[in-house]
Coordinates of C-alpha atoms in Angstrom, one line a residue:
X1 CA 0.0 0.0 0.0
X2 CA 3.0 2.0 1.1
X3 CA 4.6 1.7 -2.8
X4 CA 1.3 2.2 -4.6
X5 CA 0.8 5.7 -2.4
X6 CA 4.1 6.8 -3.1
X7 CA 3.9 5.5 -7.0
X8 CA 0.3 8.1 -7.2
X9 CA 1.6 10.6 -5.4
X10 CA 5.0 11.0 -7.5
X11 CA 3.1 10.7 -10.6
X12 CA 1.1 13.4 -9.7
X13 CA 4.0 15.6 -8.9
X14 CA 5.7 14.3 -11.8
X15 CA 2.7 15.8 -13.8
X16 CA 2.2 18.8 -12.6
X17 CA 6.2 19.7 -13.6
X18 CA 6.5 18.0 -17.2
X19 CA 8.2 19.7 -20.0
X20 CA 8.1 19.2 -23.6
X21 CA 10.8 18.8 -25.9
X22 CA 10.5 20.9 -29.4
X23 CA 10.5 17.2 -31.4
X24 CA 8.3 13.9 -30.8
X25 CA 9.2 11.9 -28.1
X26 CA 8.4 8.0 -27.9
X27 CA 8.2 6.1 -25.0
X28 CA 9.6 2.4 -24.6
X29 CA 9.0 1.4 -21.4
X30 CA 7.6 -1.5 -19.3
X31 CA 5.3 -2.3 -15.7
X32 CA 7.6 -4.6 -14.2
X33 CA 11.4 -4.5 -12.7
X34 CA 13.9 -6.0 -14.6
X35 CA 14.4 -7.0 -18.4
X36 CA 11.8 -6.9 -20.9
X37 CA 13.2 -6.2 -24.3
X38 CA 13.4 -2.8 -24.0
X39 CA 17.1 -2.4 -25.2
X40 CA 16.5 -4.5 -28.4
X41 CA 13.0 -2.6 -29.1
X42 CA 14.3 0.5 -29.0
X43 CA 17.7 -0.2 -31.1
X44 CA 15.2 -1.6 -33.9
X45 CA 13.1 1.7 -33.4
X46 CA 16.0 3.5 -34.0
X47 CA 16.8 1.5 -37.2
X48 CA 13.2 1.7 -38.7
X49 CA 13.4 5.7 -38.2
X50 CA 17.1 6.2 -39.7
X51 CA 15.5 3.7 -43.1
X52 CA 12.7 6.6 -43.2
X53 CA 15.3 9.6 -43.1
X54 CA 14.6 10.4 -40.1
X55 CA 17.4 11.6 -37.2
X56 CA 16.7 9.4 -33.9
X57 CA 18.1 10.4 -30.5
X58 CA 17.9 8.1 -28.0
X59 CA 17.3 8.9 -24.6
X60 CA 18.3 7.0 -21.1
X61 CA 19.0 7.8 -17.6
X62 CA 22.2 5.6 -17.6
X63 CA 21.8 3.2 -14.4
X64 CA 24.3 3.3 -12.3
X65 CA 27.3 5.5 -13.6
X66 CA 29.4 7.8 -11.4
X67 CA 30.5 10.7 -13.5
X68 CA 30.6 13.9 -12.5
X69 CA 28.8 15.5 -15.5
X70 CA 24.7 15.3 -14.8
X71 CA 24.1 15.1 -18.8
X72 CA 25.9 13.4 -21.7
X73 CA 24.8 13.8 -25.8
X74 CA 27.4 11.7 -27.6
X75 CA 27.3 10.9 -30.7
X76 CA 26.7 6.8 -31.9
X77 CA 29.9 4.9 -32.1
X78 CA 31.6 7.5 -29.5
X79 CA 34.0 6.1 -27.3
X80 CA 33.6 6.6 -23.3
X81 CA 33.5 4.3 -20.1
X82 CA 31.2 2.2 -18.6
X83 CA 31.4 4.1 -15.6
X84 CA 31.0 7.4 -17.4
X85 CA 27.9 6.2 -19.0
X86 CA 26.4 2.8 -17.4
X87 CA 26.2 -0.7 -19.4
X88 CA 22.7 0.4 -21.9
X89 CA 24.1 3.5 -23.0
X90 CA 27.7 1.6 -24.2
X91 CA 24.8 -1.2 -26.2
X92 CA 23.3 2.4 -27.7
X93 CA 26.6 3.8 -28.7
X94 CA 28.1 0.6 -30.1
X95 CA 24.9 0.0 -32.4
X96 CA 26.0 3.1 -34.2
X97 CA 22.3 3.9 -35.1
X98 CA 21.2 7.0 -33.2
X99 CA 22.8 9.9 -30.8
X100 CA 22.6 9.3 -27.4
X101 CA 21.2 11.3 -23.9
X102 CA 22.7 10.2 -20.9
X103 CA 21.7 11.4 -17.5
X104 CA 18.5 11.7 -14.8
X105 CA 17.4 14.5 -16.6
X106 CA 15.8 13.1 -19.7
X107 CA 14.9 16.7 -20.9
X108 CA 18.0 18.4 -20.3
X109 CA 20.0 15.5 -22.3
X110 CA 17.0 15.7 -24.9
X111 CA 17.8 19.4 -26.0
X112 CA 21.4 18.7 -26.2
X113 CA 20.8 16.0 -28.6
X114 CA 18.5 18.6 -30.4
X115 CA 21.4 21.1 -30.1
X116 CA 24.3 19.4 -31.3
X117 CA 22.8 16.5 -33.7
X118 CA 19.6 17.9 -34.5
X119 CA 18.1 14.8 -33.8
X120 CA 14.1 15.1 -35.2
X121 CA 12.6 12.3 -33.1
X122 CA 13.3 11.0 -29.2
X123 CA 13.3 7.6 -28.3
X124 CA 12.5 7.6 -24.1
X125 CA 14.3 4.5 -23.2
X126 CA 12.3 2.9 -19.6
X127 CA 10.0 5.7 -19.7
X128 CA 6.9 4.8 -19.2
X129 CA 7.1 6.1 -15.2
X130 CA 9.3 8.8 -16.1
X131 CA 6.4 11.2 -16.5
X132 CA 8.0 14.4 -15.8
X133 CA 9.0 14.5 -20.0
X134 CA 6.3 14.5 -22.0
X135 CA 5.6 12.1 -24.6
X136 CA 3.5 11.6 -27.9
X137 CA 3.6 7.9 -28.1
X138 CA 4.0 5.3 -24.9
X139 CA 4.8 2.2 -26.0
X140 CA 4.7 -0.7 -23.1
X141 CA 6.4 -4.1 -23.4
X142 CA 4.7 -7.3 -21.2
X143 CA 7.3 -9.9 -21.1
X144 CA 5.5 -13.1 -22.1
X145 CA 7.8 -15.2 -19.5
X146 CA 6.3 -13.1 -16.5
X147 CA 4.4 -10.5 -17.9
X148 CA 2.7 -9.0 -14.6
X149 CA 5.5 -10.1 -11.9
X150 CA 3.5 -11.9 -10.1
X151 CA 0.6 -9.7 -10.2
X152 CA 1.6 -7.7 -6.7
X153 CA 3.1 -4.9 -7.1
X154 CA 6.8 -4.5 -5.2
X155 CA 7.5 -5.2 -2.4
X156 CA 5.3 -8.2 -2.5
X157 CA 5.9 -8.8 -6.4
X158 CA 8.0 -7.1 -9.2
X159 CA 5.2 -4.9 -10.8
X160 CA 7.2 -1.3 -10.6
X161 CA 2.8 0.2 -10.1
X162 CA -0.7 -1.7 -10.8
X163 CA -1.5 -3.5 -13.5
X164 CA -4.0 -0.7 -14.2
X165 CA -1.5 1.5 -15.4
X166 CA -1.4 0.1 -18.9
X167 CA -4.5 2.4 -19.4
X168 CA -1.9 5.1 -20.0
X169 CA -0.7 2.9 -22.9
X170 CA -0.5 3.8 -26.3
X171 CA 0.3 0.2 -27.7
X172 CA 1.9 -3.0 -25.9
X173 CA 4.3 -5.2 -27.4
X174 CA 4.3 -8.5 -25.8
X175 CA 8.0 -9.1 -25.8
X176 CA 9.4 -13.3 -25.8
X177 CA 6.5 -14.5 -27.8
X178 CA 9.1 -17.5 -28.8
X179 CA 10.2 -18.5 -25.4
X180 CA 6.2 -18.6 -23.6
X181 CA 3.2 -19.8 -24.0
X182 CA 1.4 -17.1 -21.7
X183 CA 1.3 -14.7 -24.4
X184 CA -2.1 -15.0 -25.2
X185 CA -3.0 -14.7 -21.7
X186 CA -1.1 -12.0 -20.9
X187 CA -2.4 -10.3 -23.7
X188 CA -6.2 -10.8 -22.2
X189 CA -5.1 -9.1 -19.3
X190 CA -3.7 -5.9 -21.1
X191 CA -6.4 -5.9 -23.3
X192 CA -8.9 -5.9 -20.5
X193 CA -6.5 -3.0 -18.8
X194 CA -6.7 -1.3 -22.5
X195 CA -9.1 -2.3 -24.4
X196 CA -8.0 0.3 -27.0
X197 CA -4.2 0.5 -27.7
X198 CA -3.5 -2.4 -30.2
X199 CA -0.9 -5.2 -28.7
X200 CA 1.7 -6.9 -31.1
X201 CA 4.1 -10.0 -30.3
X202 CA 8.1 -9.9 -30.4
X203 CA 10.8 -12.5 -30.8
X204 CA 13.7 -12.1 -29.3
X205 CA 16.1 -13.0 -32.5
X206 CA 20.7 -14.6 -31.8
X207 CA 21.7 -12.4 -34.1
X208 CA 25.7 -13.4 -34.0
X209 CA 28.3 -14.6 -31.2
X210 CA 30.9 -12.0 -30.6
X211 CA 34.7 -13.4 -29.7
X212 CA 35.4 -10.8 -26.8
X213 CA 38.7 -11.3 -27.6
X214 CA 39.4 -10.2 -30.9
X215 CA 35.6 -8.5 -32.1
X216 CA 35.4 -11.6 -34.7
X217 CA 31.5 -11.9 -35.5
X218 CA 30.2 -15.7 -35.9
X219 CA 26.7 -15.6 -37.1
X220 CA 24.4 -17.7 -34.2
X221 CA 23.2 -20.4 -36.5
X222 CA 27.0 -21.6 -37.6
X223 CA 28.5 -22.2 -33.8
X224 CA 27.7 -24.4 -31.6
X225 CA 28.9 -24.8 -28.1
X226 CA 28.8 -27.9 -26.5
X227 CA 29.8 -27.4 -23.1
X228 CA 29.9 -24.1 -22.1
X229 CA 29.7 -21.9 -18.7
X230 CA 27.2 -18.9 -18.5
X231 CA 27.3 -16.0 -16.3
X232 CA 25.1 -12.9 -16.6
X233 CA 23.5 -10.2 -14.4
X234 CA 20.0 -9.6 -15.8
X235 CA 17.2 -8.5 -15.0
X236 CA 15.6 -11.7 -16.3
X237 CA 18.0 -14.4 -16.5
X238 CA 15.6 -17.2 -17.7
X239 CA 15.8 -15.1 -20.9
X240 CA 19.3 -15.6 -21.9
X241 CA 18.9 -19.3 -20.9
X242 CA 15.8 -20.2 -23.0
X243 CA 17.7 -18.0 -25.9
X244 CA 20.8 -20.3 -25.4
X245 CA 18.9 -23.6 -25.3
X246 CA 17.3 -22.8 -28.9
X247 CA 20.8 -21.9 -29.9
X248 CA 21.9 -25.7 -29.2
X249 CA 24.5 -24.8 -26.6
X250 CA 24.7 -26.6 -24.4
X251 CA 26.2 -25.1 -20.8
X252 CA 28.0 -27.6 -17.5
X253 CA 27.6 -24.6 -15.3
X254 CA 26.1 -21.0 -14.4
X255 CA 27.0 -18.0 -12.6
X256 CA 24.0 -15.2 -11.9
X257 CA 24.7 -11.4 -9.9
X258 CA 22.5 -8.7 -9.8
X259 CA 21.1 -6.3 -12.4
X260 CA 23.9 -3.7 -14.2
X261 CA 26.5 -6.1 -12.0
X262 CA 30.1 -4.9 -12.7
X263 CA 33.1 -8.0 -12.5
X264 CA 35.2 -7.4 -10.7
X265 CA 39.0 -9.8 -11.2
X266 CA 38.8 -11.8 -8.4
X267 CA 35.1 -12.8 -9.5
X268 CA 35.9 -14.1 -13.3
X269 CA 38.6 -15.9 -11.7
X270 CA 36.5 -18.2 -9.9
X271 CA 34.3 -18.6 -12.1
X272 CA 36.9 -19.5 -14.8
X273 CA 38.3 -22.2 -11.9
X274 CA 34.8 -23.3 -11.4
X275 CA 33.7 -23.5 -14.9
X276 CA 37.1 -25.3 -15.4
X277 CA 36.3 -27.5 -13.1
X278 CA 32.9 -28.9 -14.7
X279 CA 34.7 -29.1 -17.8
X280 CA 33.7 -26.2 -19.5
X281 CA 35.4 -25.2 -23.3
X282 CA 33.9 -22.1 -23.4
X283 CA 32.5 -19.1 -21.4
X284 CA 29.7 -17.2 -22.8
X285 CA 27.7 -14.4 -21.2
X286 CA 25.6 -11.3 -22.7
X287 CA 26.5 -7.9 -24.4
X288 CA 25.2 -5.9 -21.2
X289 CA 27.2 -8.3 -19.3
X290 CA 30.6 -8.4 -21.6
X291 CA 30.2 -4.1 -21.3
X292 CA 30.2 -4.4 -17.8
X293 CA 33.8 -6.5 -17.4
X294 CA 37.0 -5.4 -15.5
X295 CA 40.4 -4.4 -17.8
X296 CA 41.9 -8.2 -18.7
X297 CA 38.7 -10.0 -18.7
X298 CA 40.0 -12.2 -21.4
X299 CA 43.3 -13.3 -19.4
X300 CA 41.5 -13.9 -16.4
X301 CA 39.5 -16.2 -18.1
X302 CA 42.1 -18.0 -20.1
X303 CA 42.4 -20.4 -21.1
X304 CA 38.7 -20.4 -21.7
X305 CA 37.8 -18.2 -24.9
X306 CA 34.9 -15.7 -24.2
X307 CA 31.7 -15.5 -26.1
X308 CA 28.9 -13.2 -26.0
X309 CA 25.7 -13.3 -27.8
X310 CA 24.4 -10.3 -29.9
X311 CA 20.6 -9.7 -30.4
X312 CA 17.9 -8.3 -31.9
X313 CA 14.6 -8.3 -31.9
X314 CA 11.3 -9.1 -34.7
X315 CA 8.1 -7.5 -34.2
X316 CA 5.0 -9.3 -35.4
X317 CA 3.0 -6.7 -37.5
X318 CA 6.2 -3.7 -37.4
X319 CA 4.5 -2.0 -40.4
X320 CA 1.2 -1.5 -38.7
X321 CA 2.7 -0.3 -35.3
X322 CA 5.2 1.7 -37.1
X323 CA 2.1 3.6 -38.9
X324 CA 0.3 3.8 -35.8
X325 CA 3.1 5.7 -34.0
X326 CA 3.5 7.9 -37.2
X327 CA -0.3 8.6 -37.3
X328 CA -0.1 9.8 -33.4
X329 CA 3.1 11.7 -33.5
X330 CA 2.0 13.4 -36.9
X331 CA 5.7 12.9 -38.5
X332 CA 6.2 14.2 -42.0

């Protein structure tokens, strides 16, 4: 009762203060702590708009970094650390696909993207309770392998406010369509929530395995790993496993941490003894994860070569969602 006050009363607040940004601003966010796609959705967003001429920006608070400077705009493909930007931004900026806003203050870091890149279009990144920026499109995404997180919201579950907020939504993408067969009834749910935003399915697509080492690209289909150890700190671990297990690999041993975890040397070595140790020939992990490693991950892993899984993601029905954002946001 405590966290659904609070949640009403900062949305209120929240509200009351919003500002506008001089360009259209769409919202990718979710109802639930942790992972639902929202990464991938936005980076094929981002594509789709750069295809139509468009100039994306993508905008993100930046979980977890400590640098001094409140608000980053760097361009794509810019070079800065993890701890300057957190692990999400450095997934942005390597994509190469869009400008990006880093910092708490999603309008201030909007305007600089405006500024220096004349970016024509804002992609919120986990926005859909960051209501103090005002947005023309909310997109929500209900992760088919626990869509409503238990249906309490936290502490008692790991719905971030009530299932009732998907009224706000705009449309709702129900994300891991491949990996679940709740889809269809977690797409009752939003429906009776919203009976008018239209919902659409995602897949989750391996795109290529990425040798940490040396940047070689493998594509997913052509390698297969037999036994392999797995770390990752996710949101939703049983995502990267079901991913794995349609890949073929096959793992001897896994290793989870938190969300946004950061390795530190002592930790890879003991996993690399432990994976050793089950007989491991490989370590593989996740992009997020492989941003978030110490200097000499690779050496403290050796003799164990280091994997990690690129992805991307299919939506069921893009053309019809991407002409349902355009009709709302009026774009040229």
């Amino acid at each position: 009762r405590v966290w659904r006050w609070e949640g009403r009363r900062r949305q209120q607040r929240d509200y009351a203060r919003r500002r506008k940004l001089d360009v259209p601003v769409i919202s990718v966010g979710n109802l639930t702590m942790g992972g639902t796609g929202k990464t991938p959705c936005v980076l094929r967003l981002a594509e789709i708009f750069r295809e139509r001429g468009r100039r994306p920006g993508i905008l993100t608070r930046g979980y977890g970094r400590t640098s001094p400077i409140p608000a980053l705009a760097l361009d794509s493909g810019a070079t800065v650390r993890t701890e300057e930007s957190g692990d999400e931004p450095q997934i942005y900026l390597r994509a190469r696909v869009a400008p990006v806003g880093i910092g708490a203050d999603r309008y201030r870091t909007g305007r600089l993207l405006e500024e220096k890149f004349g970016a024509d279009v804002m992609l919120l990144d986990d926005g859909f309770q960051h209501v103090k920026l005002a947005r023309d499109f909310d997109l929500v995404l209900v992760d088919a392998l626990n869509p409503f997180g238990g249906g309490e919201v936290f502490p008692l579950g790991r719905l971030r406010e009530p299932v009732e907020g998907l009224a706000r939504a705009d449309a709702i993408v129900i994300t891991r369509s491949e990996a679940s067969d709740l889809g269809a009834a977690a797409e009752r749910v939003a429906r009776r929530s919203n009976p008018r935003a239209p919902v659409f399915r995602a897949h989750i697509q391996p795109q290529c395995w990425v040798e940490h080492r040396t940047g070689r690209k493998i594509p997913a289909g052509e390698m297969k790993l037999e036994r392999a150890g797995v770390f990752c700190g996710l949101g939703n671990p049983r995502s990267f496993y079901r991913t794995l297990d349609a890949l073929g690999t096959r793992y001897v041993d896994c290793v989870e941490f938190e969300d946004h975890h950061r390795y530190l040397p002592n930790q890879l070595k003991r996993m690399a003894e432990q994976f050793r140790r089950k007989g491991a020939m490989a370590v593989v992990t996740t992009e997020k994860d492989a941003v978030n490693l110490c200097d000499g991950a690779d050496e403290l892993l050796a003799p164990l070569p280091l994997y990690w899984l690129k992805i991307g993601m299919r939506i069921e029905g893009e053309a019809e969602l991407l002409a349902e954002i355009e009709r709302r946001i009026a774009l040229p």
